[in-house]
PDB file of C-alpha atoms in Angstrom:
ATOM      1  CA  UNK W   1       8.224 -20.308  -6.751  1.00  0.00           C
ATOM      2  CA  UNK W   2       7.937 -18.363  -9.747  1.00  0.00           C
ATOM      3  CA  UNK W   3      10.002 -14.777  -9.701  1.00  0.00           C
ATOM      4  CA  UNK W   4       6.419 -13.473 -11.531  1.00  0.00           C
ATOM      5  CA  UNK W   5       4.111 -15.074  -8.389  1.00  0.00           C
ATOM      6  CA  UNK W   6       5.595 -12.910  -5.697  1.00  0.00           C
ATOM      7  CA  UNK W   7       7.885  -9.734  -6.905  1.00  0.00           C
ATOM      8  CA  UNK W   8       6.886  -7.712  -3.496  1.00  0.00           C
ATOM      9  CA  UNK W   9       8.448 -11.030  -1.401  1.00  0.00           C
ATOM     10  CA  UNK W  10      12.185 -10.578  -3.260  1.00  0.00           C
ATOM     11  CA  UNK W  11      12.182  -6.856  -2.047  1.00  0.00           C
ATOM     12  CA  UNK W  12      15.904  -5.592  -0.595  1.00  0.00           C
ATOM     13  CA  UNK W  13      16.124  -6.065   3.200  1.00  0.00           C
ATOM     14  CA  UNK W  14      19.405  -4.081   3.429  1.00  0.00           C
ATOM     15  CA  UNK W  15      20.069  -3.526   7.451  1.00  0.00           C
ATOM     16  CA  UNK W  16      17.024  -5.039   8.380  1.00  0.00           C
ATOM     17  CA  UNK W  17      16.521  -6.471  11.682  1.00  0.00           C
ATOM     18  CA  UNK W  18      13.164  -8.615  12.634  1.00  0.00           C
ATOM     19  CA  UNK W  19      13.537  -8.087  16.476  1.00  0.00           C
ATOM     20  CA  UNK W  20      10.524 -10.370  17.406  1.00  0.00           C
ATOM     21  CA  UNK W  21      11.312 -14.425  17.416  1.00  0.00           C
ATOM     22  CA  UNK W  22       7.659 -15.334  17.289  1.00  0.00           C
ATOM     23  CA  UNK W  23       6.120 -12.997  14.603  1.00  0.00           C
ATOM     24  CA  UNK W  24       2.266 -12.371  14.661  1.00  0.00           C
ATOM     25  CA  UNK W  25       0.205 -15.745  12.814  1.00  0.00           C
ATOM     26  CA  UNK W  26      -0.874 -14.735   9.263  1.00  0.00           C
ATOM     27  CA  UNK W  27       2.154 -12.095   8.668  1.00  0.00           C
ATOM     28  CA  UNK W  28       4.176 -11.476   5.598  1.00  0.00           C
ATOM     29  CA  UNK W  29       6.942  -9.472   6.724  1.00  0.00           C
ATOM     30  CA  UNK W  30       7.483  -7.995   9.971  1.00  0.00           C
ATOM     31  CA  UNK W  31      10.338  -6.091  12.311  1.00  0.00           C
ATOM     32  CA  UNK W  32      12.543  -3.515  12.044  1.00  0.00           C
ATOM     33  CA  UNK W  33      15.725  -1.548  10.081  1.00  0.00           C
ATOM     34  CA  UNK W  34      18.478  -0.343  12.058  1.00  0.00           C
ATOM     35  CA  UNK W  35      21.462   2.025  11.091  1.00  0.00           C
ATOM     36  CA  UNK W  36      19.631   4.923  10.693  1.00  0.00           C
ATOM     37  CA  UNK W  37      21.079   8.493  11.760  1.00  0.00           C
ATOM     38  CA  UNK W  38      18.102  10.659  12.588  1.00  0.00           C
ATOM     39  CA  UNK W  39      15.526  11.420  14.828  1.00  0.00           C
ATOM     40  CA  UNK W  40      12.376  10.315  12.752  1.00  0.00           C
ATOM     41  CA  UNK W  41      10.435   7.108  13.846  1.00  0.00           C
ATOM     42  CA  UNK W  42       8.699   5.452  11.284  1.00  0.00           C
ATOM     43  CA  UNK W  43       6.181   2.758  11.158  1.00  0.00           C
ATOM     44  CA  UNK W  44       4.498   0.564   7.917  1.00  0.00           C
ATOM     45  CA  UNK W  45       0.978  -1.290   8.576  1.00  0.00           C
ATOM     46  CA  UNK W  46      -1.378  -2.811   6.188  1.00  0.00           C
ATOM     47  CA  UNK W  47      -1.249  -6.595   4.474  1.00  0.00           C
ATOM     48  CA  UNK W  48       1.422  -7.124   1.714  1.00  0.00           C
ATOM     49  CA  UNK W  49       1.552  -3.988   0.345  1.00  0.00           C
ATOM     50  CA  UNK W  50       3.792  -2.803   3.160  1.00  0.00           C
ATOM     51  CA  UNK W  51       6.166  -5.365   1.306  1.00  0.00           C
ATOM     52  CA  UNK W  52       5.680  -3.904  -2.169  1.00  0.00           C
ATOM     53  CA  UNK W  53       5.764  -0.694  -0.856  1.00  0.00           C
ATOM     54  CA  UNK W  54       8.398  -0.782   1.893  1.00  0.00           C
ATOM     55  CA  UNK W  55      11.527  -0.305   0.362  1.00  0.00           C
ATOM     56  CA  UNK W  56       9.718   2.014  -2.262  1.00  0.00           C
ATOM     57  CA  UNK W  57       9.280   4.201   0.956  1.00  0.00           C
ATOM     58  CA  UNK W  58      12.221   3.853   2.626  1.00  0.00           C
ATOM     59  CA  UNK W  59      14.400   4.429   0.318  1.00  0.00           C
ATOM     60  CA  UNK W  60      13.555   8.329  -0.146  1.00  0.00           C
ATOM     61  CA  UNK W  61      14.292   8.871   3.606  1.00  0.00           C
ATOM     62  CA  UNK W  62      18.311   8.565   3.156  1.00  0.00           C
ATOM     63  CA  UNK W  63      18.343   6.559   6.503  1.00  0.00           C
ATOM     64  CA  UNK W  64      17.265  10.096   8.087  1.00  0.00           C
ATOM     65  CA  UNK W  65      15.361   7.877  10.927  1.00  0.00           C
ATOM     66  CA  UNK W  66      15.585   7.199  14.201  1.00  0.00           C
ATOM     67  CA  UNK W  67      13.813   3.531  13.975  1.00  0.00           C
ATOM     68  CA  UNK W  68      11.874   2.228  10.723  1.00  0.00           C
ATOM     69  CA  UNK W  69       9.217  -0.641  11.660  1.00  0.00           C
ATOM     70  CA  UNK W  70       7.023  -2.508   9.492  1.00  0.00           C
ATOM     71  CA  UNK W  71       4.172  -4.961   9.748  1.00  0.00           C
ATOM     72  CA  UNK W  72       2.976  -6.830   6.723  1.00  0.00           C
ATOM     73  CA  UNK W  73      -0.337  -8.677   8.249  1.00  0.00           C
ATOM     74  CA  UNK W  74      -2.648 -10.940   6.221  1.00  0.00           C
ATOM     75  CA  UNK W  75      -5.737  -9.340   6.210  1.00  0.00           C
ATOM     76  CA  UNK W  76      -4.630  -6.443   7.536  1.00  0.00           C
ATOM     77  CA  UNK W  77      -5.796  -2.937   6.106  1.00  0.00           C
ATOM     78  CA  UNK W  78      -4.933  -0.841   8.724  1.00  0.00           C
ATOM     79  CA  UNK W  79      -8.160   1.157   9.544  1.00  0.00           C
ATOM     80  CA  UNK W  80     -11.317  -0.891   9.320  1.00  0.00           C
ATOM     81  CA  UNK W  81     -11.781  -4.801   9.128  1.00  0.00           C
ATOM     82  CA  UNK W  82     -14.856  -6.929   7.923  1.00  0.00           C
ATOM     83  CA  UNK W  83     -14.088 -10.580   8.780  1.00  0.00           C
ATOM     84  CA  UNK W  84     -12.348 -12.354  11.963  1.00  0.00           C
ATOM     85  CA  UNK W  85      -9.055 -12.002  10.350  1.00  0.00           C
ATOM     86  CA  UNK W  86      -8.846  -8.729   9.406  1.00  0.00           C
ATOM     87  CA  UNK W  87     -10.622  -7.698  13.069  1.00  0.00           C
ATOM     88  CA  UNK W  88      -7.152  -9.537  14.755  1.00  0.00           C
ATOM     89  CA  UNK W  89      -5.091  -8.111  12.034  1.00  0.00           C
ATOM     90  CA  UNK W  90      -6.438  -5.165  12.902  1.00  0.00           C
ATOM     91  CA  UNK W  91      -6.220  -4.909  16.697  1.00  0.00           C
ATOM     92  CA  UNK W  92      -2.650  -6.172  16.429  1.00  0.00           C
ATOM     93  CA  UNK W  93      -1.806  -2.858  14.333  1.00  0.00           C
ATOM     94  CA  UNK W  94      -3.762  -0.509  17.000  1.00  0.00           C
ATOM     95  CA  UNK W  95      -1.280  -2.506  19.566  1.00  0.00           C
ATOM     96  CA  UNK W  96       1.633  -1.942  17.776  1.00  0.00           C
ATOM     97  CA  UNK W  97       1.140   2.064  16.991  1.00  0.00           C
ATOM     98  CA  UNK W  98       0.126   2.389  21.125  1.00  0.00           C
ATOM     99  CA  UNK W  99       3.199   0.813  21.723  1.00  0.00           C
ATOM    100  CA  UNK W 100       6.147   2.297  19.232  1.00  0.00           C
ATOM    101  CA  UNK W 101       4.295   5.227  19.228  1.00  0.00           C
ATOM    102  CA  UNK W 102       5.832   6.572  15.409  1.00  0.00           C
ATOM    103  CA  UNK W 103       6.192  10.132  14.301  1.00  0.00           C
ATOM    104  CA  UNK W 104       4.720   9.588  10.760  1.00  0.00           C
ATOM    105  CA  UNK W 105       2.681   6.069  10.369  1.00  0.00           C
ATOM    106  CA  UNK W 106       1.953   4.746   6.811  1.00  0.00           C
ATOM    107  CA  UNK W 107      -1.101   2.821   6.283  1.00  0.00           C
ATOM    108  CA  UNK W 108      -0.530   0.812   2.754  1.00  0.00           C
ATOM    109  CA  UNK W 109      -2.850  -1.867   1.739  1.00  0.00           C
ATOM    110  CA  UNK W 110      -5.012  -3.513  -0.611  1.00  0.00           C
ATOM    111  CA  UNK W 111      -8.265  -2.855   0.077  1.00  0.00           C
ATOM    112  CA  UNK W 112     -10.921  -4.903   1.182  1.00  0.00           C
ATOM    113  CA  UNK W 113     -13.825  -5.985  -1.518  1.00  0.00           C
ATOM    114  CA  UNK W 114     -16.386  -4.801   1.133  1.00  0.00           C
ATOM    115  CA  UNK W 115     -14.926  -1.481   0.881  1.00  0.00           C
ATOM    116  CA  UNK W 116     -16.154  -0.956  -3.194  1.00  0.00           C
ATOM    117  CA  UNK W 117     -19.714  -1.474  -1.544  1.00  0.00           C
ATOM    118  CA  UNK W 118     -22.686   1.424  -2.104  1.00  0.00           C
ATOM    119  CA  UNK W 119     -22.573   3.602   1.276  1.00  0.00           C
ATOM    120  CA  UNK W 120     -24.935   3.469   3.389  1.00  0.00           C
ATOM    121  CA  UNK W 121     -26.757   5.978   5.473  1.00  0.00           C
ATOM    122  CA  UNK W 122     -24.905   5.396   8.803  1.00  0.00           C
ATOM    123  CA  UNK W 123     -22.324   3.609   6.763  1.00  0.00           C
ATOM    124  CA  UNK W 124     -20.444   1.150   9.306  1.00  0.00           C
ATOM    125  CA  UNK W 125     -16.855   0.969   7.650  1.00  0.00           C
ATOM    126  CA  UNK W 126     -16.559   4.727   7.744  1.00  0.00           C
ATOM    127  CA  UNK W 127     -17.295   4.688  10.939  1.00  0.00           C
ATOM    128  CA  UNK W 128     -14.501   2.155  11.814  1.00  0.00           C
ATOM    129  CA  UNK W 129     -12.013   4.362   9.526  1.00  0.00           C
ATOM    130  CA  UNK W 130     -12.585   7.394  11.761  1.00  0.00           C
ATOM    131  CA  UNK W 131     -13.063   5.250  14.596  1.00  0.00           C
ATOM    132  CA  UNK W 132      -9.631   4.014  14.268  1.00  0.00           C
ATOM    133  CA  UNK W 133      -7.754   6.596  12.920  1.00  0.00           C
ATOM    134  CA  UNK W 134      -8.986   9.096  16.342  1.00  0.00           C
ATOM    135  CA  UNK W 135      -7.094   5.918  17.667  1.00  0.00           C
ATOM    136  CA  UNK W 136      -3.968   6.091  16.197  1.00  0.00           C
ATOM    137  CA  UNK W 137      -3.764  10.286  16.135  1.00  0.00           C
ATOM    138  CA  UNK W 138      -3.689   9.824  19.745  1.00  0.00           C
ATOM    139  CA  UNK W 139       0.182   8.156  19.704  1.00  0.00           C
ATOM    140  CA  UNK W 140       1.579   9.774  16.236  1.00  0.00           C
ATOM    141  CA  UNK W 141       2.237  13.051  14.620  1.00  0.00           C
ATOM    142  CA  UNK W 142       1.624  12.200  11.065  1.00  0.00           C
ATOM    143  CA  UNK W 143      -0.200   9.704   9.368  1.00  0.00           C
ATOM    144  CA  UNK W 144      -0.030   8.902   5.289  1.00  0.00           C
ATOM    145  CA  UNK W 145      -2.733   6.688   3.941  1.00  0.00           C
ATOM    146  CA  UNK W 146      -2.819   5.131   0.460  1.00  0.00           C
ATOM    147  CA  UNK W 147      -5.720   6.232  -1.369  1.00  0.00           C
ATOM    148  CA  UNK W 148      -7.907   3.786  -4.104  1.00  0.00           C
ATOM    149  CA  UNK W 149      -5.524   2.366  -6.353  1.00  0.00           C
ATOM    150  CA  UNK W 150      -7.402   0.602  -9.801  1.00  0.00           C
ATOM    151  CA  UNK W 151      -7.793  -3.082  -9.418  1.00  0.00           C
ATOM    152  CA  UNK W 152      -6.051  -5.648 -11.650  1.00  0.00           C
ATOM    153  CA  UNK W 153      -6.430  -8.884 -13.190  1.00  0.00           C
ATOM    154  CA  UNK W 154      -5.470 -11.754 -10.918  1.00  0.00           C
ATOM    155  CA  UNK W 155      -2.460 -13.569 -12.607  1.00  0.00           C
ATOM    156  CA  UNK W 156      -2.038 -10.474 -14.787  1.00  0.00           C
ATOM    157  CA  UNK W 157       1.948 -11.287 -15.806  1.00  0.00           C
ATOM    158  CA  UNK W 158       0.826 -14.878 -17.117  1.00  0.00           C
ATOM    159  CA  UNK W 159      -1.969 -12.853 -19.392  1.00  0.00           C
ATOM    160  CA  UNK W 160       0.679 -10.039 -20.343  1.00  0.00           C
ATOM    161  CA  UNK W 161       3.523 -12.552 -21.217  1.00  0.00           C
ATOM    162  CA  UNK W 162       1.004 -15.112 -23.390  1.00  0.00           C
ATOM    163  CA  UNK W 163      -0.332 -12.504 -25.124  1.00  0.00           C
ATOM    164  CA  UNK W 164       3.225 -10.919 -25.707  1.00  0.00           C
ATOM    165  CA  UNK W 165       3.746 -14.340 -27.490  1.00  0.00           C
ATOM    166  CA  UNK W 166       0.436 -15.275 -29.165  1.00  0.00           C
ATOM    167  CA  UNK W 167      -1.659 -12.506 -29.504  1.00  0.00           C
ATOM    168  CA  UNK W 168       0.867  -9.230 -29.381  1.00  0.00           C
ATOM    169  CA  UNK W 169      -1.808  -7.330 -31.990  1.00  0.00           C
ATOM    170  CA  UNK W 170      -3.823  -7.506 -28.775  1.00  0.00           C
ATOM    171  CA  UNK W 171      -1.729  -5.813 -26.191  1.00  0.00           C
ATOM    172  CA  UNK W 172      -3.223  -2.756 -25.596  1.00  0.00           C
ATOM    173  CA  UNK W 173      -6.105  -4.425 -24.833  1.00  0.00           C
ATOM    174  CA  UNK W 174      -4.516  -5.019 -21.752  1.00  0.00           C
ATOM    175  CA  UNK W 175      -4.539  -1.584 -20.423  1.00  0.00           C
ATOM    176  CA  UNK W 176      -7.464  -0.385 -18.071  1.00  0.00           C
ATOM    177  CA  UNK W 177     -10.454   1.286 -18.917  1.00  0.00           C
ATOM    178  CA  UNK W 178     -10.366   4.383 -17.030  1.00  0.00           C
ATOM    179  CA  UNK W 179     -13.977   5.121 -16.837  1.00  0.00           C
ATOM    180  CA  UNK W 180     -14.510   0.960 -16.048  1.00  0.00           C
ATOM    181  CA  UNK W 181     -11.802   1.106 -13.380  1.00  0.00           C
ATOM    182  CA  UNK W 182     -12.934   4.396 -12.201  1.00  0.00           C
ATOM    183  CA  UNK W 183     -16.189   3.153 -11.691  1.00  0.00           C
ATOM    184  CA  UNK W 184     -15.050  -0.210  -9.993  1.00  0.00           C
ATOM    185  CA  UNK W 185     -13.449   2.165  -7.100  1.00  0.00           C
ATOM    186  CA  UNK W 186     -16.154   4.934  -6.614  1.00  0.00           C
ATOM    187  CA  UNK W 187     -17.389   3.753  -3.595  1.00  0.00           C
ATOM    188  CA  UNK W 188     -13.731   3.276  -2.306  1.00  0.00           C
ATOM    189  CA  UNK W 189     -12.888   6.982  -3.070  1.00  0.00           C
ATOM    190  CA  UNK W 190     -16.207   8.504  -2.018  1.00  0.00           C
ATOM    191  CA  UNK W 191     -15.195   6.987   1.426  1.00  0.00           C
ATOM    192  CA  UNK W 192     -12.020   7.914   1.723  1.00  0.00           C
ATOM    193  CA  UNK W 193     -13.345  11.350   0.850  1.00  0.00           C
ATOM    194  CA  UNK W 194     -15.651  11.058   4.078  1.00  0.00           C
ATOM    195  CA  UNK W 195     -12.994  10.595   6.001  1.00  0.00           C
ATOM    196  CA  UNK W 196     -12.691  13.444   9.141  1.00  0.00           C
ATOM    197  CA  UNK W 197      -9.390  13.541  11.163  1.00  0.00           C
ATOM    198  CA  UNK W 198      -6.513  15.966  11.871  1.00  0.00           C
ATOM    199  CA  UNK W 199      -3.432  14.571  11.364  1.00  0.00           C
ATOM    200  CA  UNK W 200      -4.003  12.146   8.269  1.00  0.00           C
ATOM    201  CA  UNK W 201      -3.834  12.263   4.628  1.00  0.00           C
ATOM    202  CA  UNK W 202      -4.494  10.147   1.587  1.00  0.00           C
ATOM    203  CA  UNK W 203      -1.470   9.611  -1.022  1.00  0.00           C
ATOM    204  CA  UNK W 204      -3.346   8.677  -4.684  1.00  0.00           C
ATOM    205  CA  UNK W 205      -0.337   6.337  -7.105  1.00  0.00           C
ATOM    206  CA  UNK W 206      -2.580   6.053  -9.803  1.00  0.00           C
ATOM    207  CA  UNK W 207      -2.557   8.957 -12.213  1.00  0.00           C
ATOM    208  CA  UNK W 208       1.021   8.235 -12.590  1.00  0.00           C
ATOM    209  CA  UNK W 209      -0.382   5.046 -15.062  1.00  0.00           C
ATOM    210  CA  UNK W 210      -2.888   7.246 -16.444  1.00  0.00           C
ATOM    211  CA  UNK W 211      -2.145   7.687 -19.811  1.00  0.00           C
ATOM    212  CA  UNK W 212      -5.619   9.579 -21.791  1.00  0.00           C
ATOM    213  CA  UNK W 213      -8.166   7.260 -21.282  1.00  0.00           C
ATOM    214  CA  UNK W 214      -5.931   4.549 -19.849  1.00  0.00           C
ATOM    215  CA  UNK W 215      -4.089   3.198 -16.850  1.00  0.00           C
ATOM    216  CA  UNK W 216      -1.393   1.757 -18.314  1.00  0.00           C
ATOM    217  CA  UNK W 217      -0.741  -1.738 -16.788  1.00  0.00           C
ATOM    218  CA  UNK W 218       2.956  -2.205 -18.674  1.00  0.00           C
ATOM    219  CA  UNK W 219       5.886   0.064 -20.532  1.00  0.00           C
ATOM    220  CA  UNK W 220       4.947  -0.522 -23.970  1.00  0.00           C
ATOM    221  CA  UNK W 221       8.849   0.588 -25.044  1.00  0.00           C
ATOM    222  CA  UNK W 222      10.264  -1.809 -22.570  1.00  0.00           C
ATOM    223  CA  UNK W 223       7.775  -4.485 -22.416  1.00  0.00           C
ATOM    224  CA  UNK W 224       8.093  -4.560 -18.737  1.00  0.00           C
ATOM    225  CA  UNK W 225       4.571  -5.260 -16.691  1.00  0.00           C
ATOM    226  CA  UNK W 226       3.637  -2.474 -14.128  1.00  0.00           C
ATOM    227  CA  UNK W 227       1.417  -6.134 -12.423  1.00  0.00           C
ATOM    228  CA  UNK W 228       2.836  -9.196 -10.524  1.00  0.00           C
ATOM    229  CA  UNK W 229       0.613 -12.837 -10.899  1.00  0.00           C
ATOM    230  CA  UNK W 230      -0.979 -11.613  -7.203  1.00  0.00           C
ATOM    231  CA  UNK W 231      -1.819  -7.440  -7.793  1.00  0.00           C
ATOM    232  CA  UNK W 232       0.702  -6.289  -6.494  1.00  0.00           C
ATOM    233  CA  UNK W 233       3.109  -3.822  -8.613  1.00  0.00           C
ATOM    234  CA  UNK W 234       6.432  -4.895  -9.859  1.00  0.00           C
ATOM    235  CA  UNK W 235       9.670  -2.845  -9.964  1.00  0.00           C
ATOM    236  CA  UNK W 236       8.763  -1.382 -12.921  1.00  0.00           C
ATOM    237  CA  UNK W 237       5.489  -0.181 -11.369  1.00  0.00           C
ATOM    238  CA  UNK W 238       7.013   0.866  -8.213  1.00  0.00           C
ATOM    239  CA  UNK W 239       9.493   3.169 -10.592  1.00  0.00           C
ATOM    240  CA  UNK W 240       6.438   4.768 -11.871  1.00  0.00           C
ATOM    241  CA  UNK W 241       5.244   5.903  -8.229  1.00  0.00           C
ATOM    242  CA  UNK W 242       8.439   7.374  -7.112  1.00  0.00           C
ATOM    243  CA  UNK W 243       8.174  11.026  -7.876  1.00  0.00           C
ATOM    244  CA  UNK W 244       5.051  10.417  -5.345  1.00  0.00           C
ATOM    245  CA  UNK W 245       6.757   8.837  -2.928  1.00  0.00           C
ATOM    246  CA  UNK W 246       9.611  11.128  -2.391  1.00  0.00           C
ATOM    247  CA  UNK W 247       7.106  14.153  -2.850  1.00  0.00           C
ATOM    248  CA  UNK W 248       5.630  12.411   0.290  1.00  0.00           C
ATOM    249  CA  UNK W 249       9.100  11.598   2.125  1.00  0.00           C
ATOM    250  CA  UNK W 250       9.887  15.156   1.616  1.00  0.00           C
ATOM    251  CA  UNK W 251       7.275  16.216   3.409  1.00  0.00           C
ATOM    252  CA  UNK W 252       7.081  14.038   6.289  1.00  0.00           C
ATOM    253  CA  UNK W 253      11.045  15.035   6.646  1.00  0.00           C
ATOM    254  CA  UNK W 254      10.253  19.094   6.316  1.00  0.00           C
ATOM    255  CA  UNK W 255       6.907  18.977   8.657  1.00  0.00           C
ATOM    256  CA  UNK W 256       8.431  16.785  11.311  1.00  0.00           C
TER     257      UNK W 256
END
């Protein structure tokens, strides 16, 4: 397969151990790291983004845990579903937080389409969102949700590198609209906004590609794409989220 189709599936798996022989139908990535040398459980649910993410994450906490789990789940966002897949990717997660029981979970995903939808009066996937995350406050101490992030182009490294070659007067053409892209994700943000619990919080990645009226979808000195072929951020995007990402390790480690 190409390296571009897939960066999030080449990620490190330094000390990792998948403890389960006969991992869940429809999953990416899922088990455990050993070696760690503190007290700290932590546990990673969601669909591939727990792959892109995961050693973006991990990395920050210095091996200062006790166990670090993951579970990478087509379909899976973590707190609501809207289709048969996503309802079983979804009740496998609630099983697996009831039964490892984490200090500080992480809910990473891309989102659902149904989620950009207007909100309705008794709006049904809010109602699963609180719904579920009353569930998991019930086993954990912490949990860190990824906010909206803005959506990209499907195949977006084939479009950067062709027009890198044939059209490079047309690069920054590339970038987002942020009034477009902030538009596209209202509905998503508005919801999250709605959210009411007591031990969660949302973690927002993209103002670090905001750039004026721009989220910046590649290093224009570098000419390194921020976007994989499948939406999902390559090392060179992940580098851009880091100062968030430790901001948020460093907080889970000083509150816990």
């Amino acid at each position: 397969m190409n390296k571009a189709q897939k960066s999030w599936v080449r990620e490190s798996k330094r000390n990792e151990c998948v403890e389960e022989k006969n991992p869940p139908y429809g999953s990416y990535g899922y088990g455990s790291y050993k070696g760690g040398n503190g007290s700290l459980s932590v546990m990673m649910i969601g669909n591939s983004y727990v792959l892109n993410f995961r050693e973006a994450i991990r990395e920050h906490f210095n091996y200062n845990y006790s166990s670090f789990r993951f579970s990478s789940v087509s379909g899976g966002v973590g707190f609501y579903a809207d289709s048969p897949q996503s309802r079983a990717a979804l009740e496998f997660s609630r099983q697996q937080v009831e039964k490892y029981k984490p200090d500080v979970l992480f809910i990473v995903a891309r989102y659902l389409e149904s989620v950009r939808a207007p909100i309705q009066e008794d709006d049904e996937l809010l109602h699963q969102m609180n719904e579920n995350i009353r569930f998991y406050e019930q086993f954990v101490k912490k949990i860190y949700i990824l906010g909206s992030h803005p959506l990209y182009k499907l195949s977006f490294m084939n479009i950067f590198l062709q027009t890198i070659m044939n059209r490079p007067e047309d690069l920054e053409s590339l970038h987002l609209d942020r009034r477009e892209a902030d538009h596209l994700m209202r509905n998503v943000k508005k919801r999250f906004s709605m959210v009411k619990c007591t031990k969660c919080q949302f973690f927002n990645l993209s103002h670090v590609f905001l750039e004026n009226d721009k989220y910046l979808t590649f290093d224009r000195d570098e000419m390194l794409s921020y976007v994989d072929n499948t939406i999902h951020l390559t090392s060179a995007g992940l580098k851009l989220c880091e100062p968030v990402l430790k901001r948020v390790v460093k907080e889970v480690m000083d509150g816990l």
